[in-house]
């Protein structure tokens, strides 16, 4: 306990900043990945064969590639192709791509829960397919994926740890722990503090997700 | 009801709509072809098609080295999966125990291991444990943390399976005079396993992904060996592409197996 207090005195502000950076990376990649995932899921519904084919490949690639491998490719290999992306955008890009693939996959499952009869009914009312997707299929699909999306957001939050693999100007929690453990003997208490922060963030997300799920879930 | 949603949405388009769809399809295909051409041009412009960047892929030694890396990845993943399956079972039994003194620590361990990034656990094994006198070799510095964090997830997967077994099974077995322990071992757990095999196999994908961090502790897995190749041949793009393709293939294979197992048995 005493060592944790000393750690807080020495590195308190650094931990605060690290937690904020972890949250920032999580939030930005989730928003971008979620939006992109919706686009991918809707676009794969369109009766355009070449597009569907490419999107299936997109989802499989980004669901199966390890995030670190993707991040390292973006940060270290792309400059050889004269594409230079700064470190922080690279991390966010990596996580959003991975997040979008999982989002598209979950949404597809959610879309499948919408009964075909509803779409038949909407078509016989003369609604166009795009209107049906945006006002009948998607709202129900989105309501049904709150739980998996909550787990995805927690996994994404934990994945921001991979930002420690590139020389980001600011340090997120894992990078900070690695640095403190490297420089001093305070590794264990630094680890305990960071772990507590990750746990608290995860619980917060889980609680928010459960609350949202209770509000919007469709009881069948 | 075998029609997919796409069929219902776009099933019976009139001739004009069909013609439009075909036109748009061709346009999209053309746009994708242009995109591909642009990528190829970029490779060419950046000099990434130079033979010296690719020629070593024709050498047997390169593939032997990458293959060794892949074996390292699989060796670590397999041991981590073993740890996860065994420790997950221990955590499950603790989690289901009627004794609070057993249940609460089990819940705490599960929540802790699930709620902390694997990479952070790896750093603990790599940087913190040596300072308190525990020295692991590179293999265990990678495998142990990956196994531990997977164990917590596996425990929850087990639990979902156990909860899915109808209560009547337990009640009937108890009524026949089986002890609580025997009911679990002979009646509940075997049935639970059947429900969750696909989920367990899917978890393997995450294990393989996590072992990518092996290069952090300089354990000779695929990513680490790729880095060695890169420093030898100064060929970043081709090597990282090859590695990405290998990872995707392995994980895609596991995902397919999981999906196949998930299909109801005839």
PDB file of C-alpha atoms in Angstrom, chain B:
ATOM      1  CA  UNK B   1     -37.824 -19.991 -44.800  1.00  0.00           C
ATOM      2  CA  UNK B   2     -34.560 -20.440 -46.652  1.00  0.00           C
ATOM      3  CA  UNK B   3     -34.620 -17.094 -48.420  1.00  0.00           C
ATOM      4  CA  UNK B   4     -31.903 -14.790 -47.193  1.00  0.00           C
ATOM      5  CA  UNK B   5     -32.704 -11.199 -46.376  1.00  0.00           C
ATOM      6  CA  UNK B   6     -30.929 -10.089 -49.545  1.00  0.00           C
ATOM      7  CA  UNK B   7     -33.284 -12.224 -51.617  1.00  0.00           C
ATOM      8  CA  UNK B   8     -36.320 -10.712 -49.931  1.00  0.00           C
ATOM      9  CA  UNK B   9     -34.947  -7.197 -50.351  1.00  0.00           C
ATOM     10  CA  UNK B  10     -33.795  -7.448 -53.940  1.00  0.00           C
ATOM     11  CA  UNK B  11     -35.424 -10.686 -55.045  1.00  0.00           C
ATOM     12  CA  UNK B  12     -37.912  -9.736 -57.726  1.00  0.00           C
ATOM     13  CA  UNK B  13     -36.540  -6.575 -59.288  1.00  0.00           C
ATOM     14  CA  UNK B  14     -38.124  -5.441 -62.554  1.00  0.00           C
ATOM     15  CA  UNK B  15     -36.114  -5.363 -65.759  1.00  0.00           C
ATOM     16  CA  UNK B  16     -35.072  -1.756 -65.402  1.00  0.00           C
ATOM     17  CA  UNK B  17     -33.835  -2.285 -61.835  1.00  0.00           C
ATOM     18  CA  UNK B  18     -31.967  -5.408 -62.909  1.00  0.00           C
ATOM     19  CA  UNK B  19     -30.269  -3.481 -65.699  1.00  0.00           C
ATOM     20  CA  UNK B  20     -29.288  -0.727 -63.262  1.00  0.00           C
ATOM     21  CA  UNK B  21     -27.937  -3.305 -60.808  1.00  0.00           C
ATOM     22  CA  UNK B  22     -25.832  -4.880 -63.526  1.00  0.00           C
ATOM     23  CA  UNK B  23     -24.540  -1.483 -64.593  1.00  0.00           C
ATOM     24  CA  UNK B  24     -23.584  -0.534 -61.043  1.00  0.00           C
ATOM     25  CA  UNK B  25     -21.937  -3.940 -60.525  1.00  0.00           C
ATOM     26  CA  UNK B  26     -19.737  -3.383 -63.566  1.00  0.00           C
ATOM     27  CA  UNK B  27     -18.875   0.130 -62.371  1.00  0.00           C
ATOM     28  CA  UNK B  28     -17.942  -1.179 -58.917  1.00  0.00           C
ATOM     29  CA  UNK B  29     -15.818  -3.923 -60.448  1.00  0.00           C
ATOM     30  CA  UNK B  30     -14.066  -1.318 -62.599  1.00  0.00           C
ATOM     31  CA  UNK B  31     -13.485   0.933 -59.588  1.00  0.00           C
ATOM     32  CA  UNK B  32     -11.997  -1.995 -57.634  1.00  0.00           C
ATOM     33  CA  UNK B  33      -9.758  -2.846 -60.588  1.00  0.00           C
ATOM     34  CA  UNK B  34      -8.561   0.772 -60.711  1.00  0.00           C
ATOM     35  CA  UNK B  35      -7.854   0.628 -56.969  1.00  0.00           C
ATOM     36  CA  UNK B  36      -5.824  -2.545 -57.409  1.00  0.00           C
ATOM     37  CA  UNK B  37      -3.940  -0.979 -60.307  1.00  0.00           C
ATOM     38  CA  UNK B  38      -3.209   2.084 -58.156  1.00  0.00           C
ATOM     39  CA  UNK B  39      -1.755  -0.162 -55.432  1.00  0.00           C
ATOM     40  CA  UNK B  40       0.397  -1.995 -57.969  1.00  0.00           C
ATOM     41  CA  UNK B  41       1.566   1.361 -59.383  1.00  0.00           C
ATOM     42  CA  UNK B  42       2.438   2.524 -55.889  1.00  0.00           C
ATOM     43  CA  UNK B  43       4.518  -0.620 -55.323  1.00  0.00           C
ATOM     44  CA  UNK B  44       6.274   0.003 -58.623  1.00  0.00           C
ATOM     45  CA  UNK B  45       6.855   3.712 -57.994  1.00  0.00           C
ATOM     46  CA  UNK B  46       8.283   2.971 -54.540  1.00  0.00           C
ATOM     47  CA  UNK B  47      10.646   0.397 -56.044  1.00  0.00           C
ATOM     48  CA  UNK B  48       9.004  -2.429 -54.131  1.00  0.00           C
ATOM     49  CA  UNK B  49       9.126  -4.787 -57.129  1.00  0.00           C
ATOM     50  CA  UNK B  50      12.917  -4.841 -57.176  1.00  0.00           C
ATOM     51  CA  UNK B  51      14.032  -8.469 -57.382  1.00  0.00           C
ATOM     52  CA  UNK B  52      16.351  -8.181 -54.370  1.00  0.00           C
ATOM     53  CA  UNK B  53      13.270  -7.556 -52.147  1.00  0.00           C
ATOM     54  CA  UNK B  54      11.568 -10.726 -53.284  1.00  0.00           C
ATOM     55  CA  UNK B  55      14.223 -13.152 -54.511  1.00  0.00           C
ATOM     56  CA  UNK B  56      14.870 -14.736 -51.095  1.00  0.00           C
ATOM     57  CA  UNK B  57      11.310 -16.054 -51.107  1.00  0.00           C
ATOM     58  CA  UNK B  58      12.534 -18.486 -53.759  1.00  0.00           C
ATOM     59  CA  UNK B  59      15.086 -19.879 -51.320  1.00  0.00           C
ATOM     60  CA  UNK B  60      14.264 -22.889 -49.251  1.00  0.00           C
ATOM     61  CA  UNK B  61      16.026 -21.468 -46.177  1.00  0.00           C
ATOM     62  CA  UNK B  62      13.607 -18.529 -46.026  1.00  0.00           C
ATOM     63  CA  UNK B  63      10.590 -20.776 -45.853  1.00  0.00           C
ATOM     64  CA  UNK B  64      12.322 -23.134 -43.427  1.00  0.00           C
ATOM     65  CA  UNK B  65      12.946 -20.136 -41.170  1.00  0.00           C
ATOM     66  CA  UNK B  66       9.389 -18.820 -41.470  1.00  0.00           C
ATOM     67  CA  UNK B  67       8.103 -22.361 -40.956  1.00  0.00           C
ATOM     68  CA  UNK B  68      10.168 -22.598 -37.780  1.00  0.00           C
ATOM     69  CA  UNK B  69       8.603 -19.336 -36.632  1.00  0.00           C
ATOM     70  CA  UNK B  70       5.143 -20.680 -37.376  1.00  0.00           C
ATOM     71  CA  UNK B  71       5.979 -23.833 -35.401  1.00  0.00           C
ATOM     72  CA  UNK B  72       7.121 -21.606 -32.523  1.00  0.00           C
ATOM     73  CA  UNK B  73       3.802 -19.753 -32.700  1.00  0.00           C
ATOM     74  CA  UNK B  74       1.861 -23.012 -32.708  1.00  0.00           C
ATOM     75  CA  UNK B  75       3.965 -24.528 -29.892  1.00  0.00           C
ATOM     76  CA  UNK B  76       3.290 -21.523 -27.699  1.00  0.00           C
ATOM     77  CA  UNK B  77      -0.381 -21.379 -28.683  1.00  0.00           C
ATOM     78  CA  UNK B  78      -0.870 -25.093 -27.983  1.00  0.00           C
ATOM     79  CA  UNK B  79       0.685 -24.902 -24.506  1.00  0.00           C
ATOM     80  CA  UNK B  80      -1.261 -21.723 -23.741  1.00  0.00           C
ATOM     81  CA  UNK B  81      -4.459 -23.454 -24.842  1.00  0.00           C
ATOM     82  CA  UNK B  82      -3.599 -26.417 -22.586  1.00  0.00           C
ATOM     83  CA  UNK B  83      -3.036 -24.120 -19.617  1.00  0.00           C
ATOM     84  CA  UNK B  84      -6.271 -22.292 -20.401  1.00  0.00           C
ATOM     85  CA  UNK B  85      -8.350 -25.468 -20.654  1.00  0.00           C
ATOM     86  CA  UNK B  86      -6.993 -26.890 -17.385  1.00  0.00           C
ATOM     87  CA  UNK B  87      -6.899 -23.705 -15.319  1.00  0.00           C
ATOM     88  CA  UNK B  88     -10.246 -22.659 -16.784  1.00  0.00           C
ATOM     89  CA  UNK B  89     -11.747 -25.842 -15.385  1.00  0.00           C
ATOM     90  CA  UNK B  90     -10.271 -25.131 -11.943  1.00  0.00           C
ATOM     91  CA  UNK B  91     -11.641 -21.584 -12.057  1.00  0.00           C
ATOM     92  CA  UNK B  92     -15.032 -22.886 -13.193  1.00  0.00           C
ATOM     93  CA  UNK B  93     -15.261 -25.334 -10.295  1.00  0.00           C
ATOM     94  CA  UNK B  94     -14.315 -22.511  -7.923  1.00  0.00           C
ATOM     95  CA  UNK B  95     -16.823 -20.174  -9.569  1.00  0.00           C
ATOM     96  CA  UNK B  96     -19.638 -22.702  -9.138  1.00  0.00           C
ATOM     97  CA  UNK B  97     -18.721 -23.648  -5.571  1.00  0.00           C
ATOM     98  CA  UNK B  98     -21.408 -23.073  -2.934  1.00  0.00           C
ATOM     99  CA  UNK B  99     -18.669 -21.905  -0.522  1.00  0.00           C
ATOM    100  CA  UNK B 100     -18.197 -18.158  -0.627  1.00  0.00           C
ATOM    101  CA  UNK B 101     -14.611 -18.553   0.521  1.00  0.00           C
ATOM    102  CA  UNK B 102     -13.872 -20.441  -2.706  1.00  0.00           C
ATOM    103  CA  UNK B 103     -16.284 -18.687  -5.038  1.00  0.00           C
ATOM    104  CA  UNK B 104     -15.237 -15.099  -4.412  1.00  0.00           C
ATOM    105  CA  UNK B 105     -11.515 -15.583  -5.033  1.00  0.00           C
ATOM    106  CA  UNK B 106     -12.370 -17.520  -8.210  1.00  0.00           C
ATOM    107  CA  UNK B 107     -14.587 -14.650  -9.407  1.00  0.00           C
ATOM    108  CA  UNK B 108     -11.839 -12.167  -8.536  1.00  0.00           C
ATOM    109  CA  UNK B 109      -9.186 -14.105 -10.461  1.00  0.00           C
ATOM    110  CA  UNK B 110     -11.456 -14.510 -13.499  1.00  0.00           C
ATOM    111  CA  UNK B 111     -12.438 -10.834 -13.577  1.00  0.00           C
ATOM    112  CA  UNK B 112      -8.834  -9.746 -13.063  1.00  0.00           C
ATOM    113  CA  UNK B 113      -7.339 -11.917 -15.809  1.00  0.00           C
ATOM    114  CA  UNK B 114     -10.161 -11.025 -18.207  1.00  0.00           C
ATOM    115  CA  UNK B 115      -9.989  -7.325 -17.487  1.00  0.00           C
ATOM    116  CA  UNK B 116      -6.269  -6.748 -18.015  1.00  0.00           C
ATOM    117  CA  UNK B 117      -4.567  -6.662 -21.431  1.00  0.00           C
ATOM    118  CA  UNK B 118      -2.497  -9.761 -22.233  1.00  0.00           C
ATOM    119  CA  UNK B 119       0.349  -7.491 -23.286  1.00  0.00           C
ATOM    120  CA  UNK B 120       0.434  -5.991 -19.788  1.00  0.00           C
ATOM    121  CA  UNK B 121       0.691  -9.486 -18.289  1.00  0.00           C
ATOM    122  CA  UNK B 122       3.534 -10.238 -20.702  1.00  0.00           C
ATOM    123  CA  UNK B 123       5.349  -7.116 -19.551  1.00  0.00           C
ATOM    124  CA  UNK B 124       4.898  -8.243 -15.952  1.00  0.00           C
ATOM    125  CA  UNK B 125       6.508 -11.600 -16.708  1.00  0.00           C
ATOM    126  CA  UNK B 126       9.206  -9.873 -18.765  1.00  0.00           C
ATOM    127  CA  UNK B 127      10.082  -6.854 -16.603  1.00  0.00           C
ATOM    128  CA  UNK B 128       8.592  -7.255 -13.125  1.00  0.00           C
ATOM    129  CA  UNK B 129       9.008 -10.925 -12.221  1.00  0.00           C
ATOM    130  CA  UNK B 130      12.804 -10.945 -12.785  1.00  0.00           C
ATOM    131  CA  UNK B 131      13.147  -8.091 -10.276  1.00  0.00           C
ATOM    132  CA  UNK B 132      11.596 -10.294  -7.585  1.00  0.00           C
ATOM    133  CA  UNK B 133      13.824 -13.209  -8.518  1.00  0.00           C
ATOM    134  CA  UNK B 134      11.523 -15.244 -10.763  1.00  0.00           C
ATOM    135  CA  UNK B 135      13.222 -15.876 -14.083  1.00  0.00           C
ATOM    136  CA  UNK B 136      11.265 -17.481 -16.887  1.00  0.00           C
ATOM    137  CA  UNK B 137      12.638 -18.301 -20.314  1.00  0.00           C
ATOM    138  CA  UNK B 138      11.283 -16.542 -23.390  1.00  0.00           C
ATOM    139  CA  UNK B 139       8.872 -19.365 -24.190  1.00  0.00           C
ATOM    140  CA  UNK B 140       7.158 -19.189 -20.797  1.00  0.00           C
ATOM    141  CA  UNK B 141       7.273 -15.388 -20.632  1.00  0.00           C
ATOM    142  CA  UNK B 142       4.969 -15.510 -23.648  1.00  0.00           C
ATOM    143  CA  UNK B 143       2.998 -18.711 -23.063  1.00  0.00           C
ATOM    144  CA  UNK B 144       2.152 -18.228 -19.389  1.00  0.00           C
ATOM    145  CA  UNK B 145       0.484 -14.790 -19.698  1.00  0.00           C
ATOM    146  CA  UNK B 146      -1.379 -15.804 -22.851  1.00  0.00           C
ATOM    147  CA  UNK B 147      -2.541 -19.007 -21.141  1.00  0.00           C
ATOM    148  CA  UNK B 148      -3.598 -17.164 -17.986  1.00  0.00           C
ATOM    149  CA  UNK B 149      -5.675 -14.521 -19.722  1.00  0.00           C
ATOM    150  CA  UNK B 150      -7.280 -17.154 -21.948  1.00  0.00           C
ATOM    151  CA  UNK B 151      -8.038 -19.349 -18.913  1.00  0.00           C
ATOM    152  CA  UNK B 152     -10.337 -16.675 -17.511  1.00  0.00           C
ATOM    153  CA  UNK B 153     -12.253 -16.425 -20.779  1.00  0.00           C
ATOM    154  CA  UNK B 154     -12.401 -20.214 -21.070  1.00  0.00           C
ATOM    155  CA  UNK B 155     -13.785 -20.445 -17.510  1.00  0.00           C
ATOM    156  CA  UNK B 156     -16.647 -18.164 -18.529  1.00  0.00           C
ATOM    157  CA  UNK B 157     -17.226 -20.191 -21.718  1.00  0.00           C
ATOM    158  CA  UNK B 158     -17.357 -23.382 -19.615  1.00  0.00           C
ATOM    159  CA  UNK B 159     -19.821 -21.704 -17.277  1.00  0.00           C
ATOM    160  CA  UNK B 160     -22.100 -20.709 -20.147  1.00  0.00           C
ATOM    161  CA  UNK B 161     -22.061 -24.360 -21.231  1.00  0.00           C
ATOM    162  CA  UNK B 162     -22.815 -25.673 -17.736  1.00  0.00           C
ATOM    163  CA  UNK B 163     -25.702 -23.217 -17.350  1.00  0.00           C
ATOM    164  CA  UNK B 164     -27.075 -24.377 -20.709  1.00  0.00           C
ATOM    165  CA  UNK B 165     -27.483 -27.965 -19.470  1.00  0.00           C
ATOM    166  CA  UNK B 166     -31.127 -28.357 -18.401  1.00  0.00           C
ATOM    167  CA  UNK B 167     -31.617 -28.398 -14.611  1.00  0.00           C
ATOM    168  CA  UNK B 168     -33.658 -31.591 -14.897  1.00  0.00           C
ATOM    169  CA  UNK B 169     -30.456 -33.479 -15.743  1.00  0.00           C
ATOM    170  CA  UNK B 170     -28.881 -32.532 -12.413  1.00  0.00           C
ATOM    171  CA  UNK B 171     -32.075 -33.205 -10.504  1.00  0.00           C
ATOM    172  CA  UNK B 172     -32.558 -36.631 -12.102  1.00  0.00           C
ATOM    173  CA  UNK B 173     -28.955 -37.636 -11.427  1.00  0.00           C
ATOM    174  CA  UNK B 174     -29.173 -36.434  -7.829  1.00  0.00           C
ATOM    175  CA  UNK B 175     -32.435 -38.341  -7.389  1.00  0.00           C
ATOM    176  CA  UNK B 176     -30.586 -41.476  -8.548  1.00  0.00           C
ATOM    177  CA  UNK B 177     -28.212 -40.987  -5.620  1.00  0.00           C
ATOM    178  CA  UNK B 178     -25.138 -39.613  -7.410  1.00  0.00           C
ATOM    179  CA  UNK B 179     -23.020 -37.241  -5.371  1.00  0.00           C
ATOM    180  CA  UNK B 180     -22.722 -33.582  -6.414  1.00  0.00           C
ATOM    181  CA  UNK B 181     -19.200 -34.210  -7.725  1.00  0.00           C
ATOM    182  CA  UNK B 182     -20.187 -37.246  -9.780  1.00  0.00           C
ATOM    183  CA  UNK B 183     -23.173 -35.411 -11.226  1.00  0.00           C
ATOM    184  CA  UNK B 184     -20.773 -32.721 -12.446  1.00  0.00           C
ATOM    185  CA  UNK B 185     -18.158 -35.110 -13.827  1.00  0.00           C
ATOM    186  CA  UNK B 186     -20.445 -37.673 -15.444  1.00  0.00           C
ATOM    187  CA  UNK B 187     -23.631 -35.807 -16.331  1.00  0.00           C
ATOM    188  CA  UNK B 188     -23.304 -32.035 -16.527  1.00  0.00           C
ATOM    189  CA  UNK B 189     -19.780 -31.358 -17.792  1.00  0.00           C
ATOM    190  CA  UNK B 190     -19.772 -33.810 -20.730  1.00  0.00           C
ATOM    191  CA  UNK B 191     -22.989 -32.263 -22.008  1.00  0.00           C
ATOM    192  CA  UNK B 192     -21.716 -28.742 -21.395  1.00  0.00           C
ATOM    193  CA  UNK B 193     -18.588 -29.511 -23.436  1.00  0.00           C
ATOM    194  CA  UNK B 194     -20.705 -30.391 -26.450  1.00  0.00           C
ATOM    195  CA  UNK B 195     -22.388 -26.999 -26.396  1.00  0.00           C
ATOM    196  CA  UNK B 196     -19.167 -25.050 -26.171  1.00  0.00           C
ATOM    197  CA  UNK B 197     -16.681 -26.852 -28.426  1.00  0.00           C
ATOM    198  CA  UNK B 198     -17.175 -24.297 -31.242  1.00  0.00           C
ATOM    199  CA  UNK B 199     -16.652 -21.395 -28.826  1.00  0.00           C
ATOM    200  CA  UNK B 200     -13.516 -23.038 -27.433  1.00  0.00           C
ATOM    201  CA  UNK B 201     -12.073 -23.559 -30.896  1.00  0.00           C
ATOM    202  CA  UNK B 202     -12.899 -19.951 -31.797  1.00  0.00           C
ATOM    203  CA  UNK B 203     -10.955 -18.920 -28.701  1.00  0.00           C
ATOM    204  CA  UNK B 204      -7.874 -20.504 -30.298  1.00  0.00           C
ATOM    205  CA  UNK B 205      -7.851 -17.680 -32.855  1.00  0.00           C
ATOM    206  CA  UNK B 206      -7.380 -15.203 -30.019  1.00  0.00           C
ATOM    207  CA  UNK B 207      -4.593 -17.348 -28.540  1.00  0.00           C
ATOM    208  CA  UNK B 208      -2.737 -17.412 -31.865  1.00  0.00           C
ATOM    209  CA  UNK B 209      -3.187 -13.637 -32.200  1.00  0.00           C
ATOM    210  CA  UNK B 210      -1.856 -13.080 -28.678  1.00  0.00           C
ATOM    211  CA  UNK B 211       1.296 -15.099 -29.333  1.00  0.00           C
ATOM    212  CA  UNK B 212       2.216 -12.408 -31.896  1.00  0.00           C
ATOM    213  CA  UNK B 213       3.581 -10.512 -28.895  1.00  0.00           C
ATOM    214  CA  UNK B 214       6.355 -13.133 -28.751  1.00  0.00           C
ATOM    215  CA  UNK B 215       8.769 -10.679 -30.359  1.00  0.00           C
ATOM    216  CA  UNK B 216       8.435  -8.514 -27.217  1.00  0.00           C
ATOM    217  CA  UNK B 217      10.231 -11.221 -25.230  1.00  0.00           C
ATOM    218  CA  UNK B 218      12.317 -12.276 -28.283  1.00  0.00           C
ATOM    219  CA  UNK B 219      10.705 -15.696 -28.432  1.00  0.00           C
ATOM    220  CA  UNK B 220      11.207 -17.221 -31.892  1.00  0.00           C
ATOM    221  CA  UNK B 221       7.682 -17.133 -33.227  1.00  0.00           C
ATOM    222  CA  UNK B 222       6.499 -16.010 -36.646  1.00  0.00           C
ATOM    223  CA  UNK B 223       6.628 -12.258 -35.975  1.00  0.00           C
ATOM    224  CA  UNK B 224      10.058 -12.446 -34.329  1.00  0.00           C
ATOM    225  CA  UNK B 225      11.483 -14.514 -37.212  1.00  0.00           C
ATOM    226  CA  UNK B 226       9.967 -12.053 -39.674  1.00  0.00           C
ATOM    227  CA  UNK B 227      11.876  -9.255 -37.936  1.00  0.00           C
ATOM    228  CA  UNK B 228      15.093 -11.248 -38.270  1.00  0.00           C
ATOM    229  CA  UNK B 229      14.448 -11.791 -42.000  1.00  0.00           C
ATOM    230  CA  UNK B 230      13.786  -8.086 -42.412  1.00  0.00           C
ATOM    231  CA  UNK B 231      17.036  -7.081 -40.747  1.00  0.00           C
ATOM    232  CA  UNK B 232      18.885  -9.547 -43.005  1.00  0.00           C
ATOM    233  CA  UNK B 233      17.351  -8.585 -46.342  1.00  0.00           C
ATOM    234  CA  UNK B 234      16.060  -5.038 -45.707  1.00  0.00           C
ATOM    235  CA  UNK B 235      12.765  -6.053 -47.225  1.00  0.00           C
ATOM    236  CA  UNK B 236       9.930  -4.774 -45.055  1.00  0.00           C
ATOM    237  CA  UNK B 237       6.849  -4.816 -47.236  1.00  0.00           C
ATOM    238  CA  UNK B 238       7.223  -8.308 -48.756  1.00  0.00           C
ATOM    239  CA  UNK B 239       8.095 -10.010 -45.452  1.00  0.00           C
ATOM    240  CA  UNK B 240       5.344  -8.333 -43.439  1.00  0.00           C
ATOM    241  CA  UNK B 241       2.870  -9.117 -46.211  1.00  0.00           C
ATOM    242  CA  UNK B 242       3.913 -12.778 -46.190  1.00  0.00           C
ATOM    243  CA  UNK B 243       3.585 -12.934 -42.408  1.00  0.00           C
ATOM    244  CA  UNK B 244       0.170 -11.271 -42.470  1.00  0.00           C
ATOM    245  CA  UNK B 245      -1.017 -13.775 -45.069  1.00  0.00           C
ATOM    246  CA  UNK B 246       0.299 -16.700 -42.980  1.00  0.00           C
ATOM    247  CA  UNK B 247      -1.479 -15.458 -39.835  1.00  0.00           C
ATOM    248  CA  UNK B 248      -4.695 -14.886 -41.756  1.00  0.00           C
ATOM    249  CA  UNK B 249      -4.565 -18.385 -43.245  1.00  0.00           C
ATOM    250  CA  UNK B 250      -3.962 -20.084 -39.888  1.00  0.00           C
ATOM    251  CA  UNK B 251      -6.702 -18.127 -38.135  1.00  0.00           C
ATOM    252  CA  UNK B 252      -9.089 -18.462 -41.059  1.00  0.00           C
ATOM    253  CA  UNK B 253      -8.581 -22.227 -40.906  1.00  0.00           C
ATOM    254  CA  UNK B 254      -9.362 -22.267 -37.180  1.00  0.00           C
ATOM    255  CA  UNK B 255     -12.448 -20.056 -37.667  1.00  0.00           C
ATOM    256  CA  UNK B 256     -13.711 -22.343 -40.422  1.00  0.00           C
ATOM    257  CA  UNK B 257     -13.225 -25.391 -38.204  1.00  0.00           C
ATOM    258  CA  UNK B 258     -15.134 -23.647 -35.427  1.00  0.00           C
ATOM    259  CA  UNK B 259     -18.009 -22.732 -37.737  1.00  0.00           C
ATOM    260  CA  UNK B 260     -18.131 -26.301 -39.060  1.00  0.00           C
ATOM    261  CA  UNK B 261     -18.334 -27.662 -35.498  1.00  0.00           C
ATOM    262  CA  UNK B 262     -21.068 -25.158 -34.696  1.00  0.00           C
ATOM    263  CA  UNK B 263     -23.373 -26.623 -37.331  1.00  0.00           C
ATOM    264  CA  UNK B 264     -25.988 -28.856 -35.720  1.00  0.00           C
ATOM    265  CA  UNK B 265     -24.963 -32.491 -35.902  1.00  0.00           C
ATOM    266  CA  UNK B 266     -27.122 -34.536 -38.239  1.00  0.00           C
TER     267      UNK B 266
END
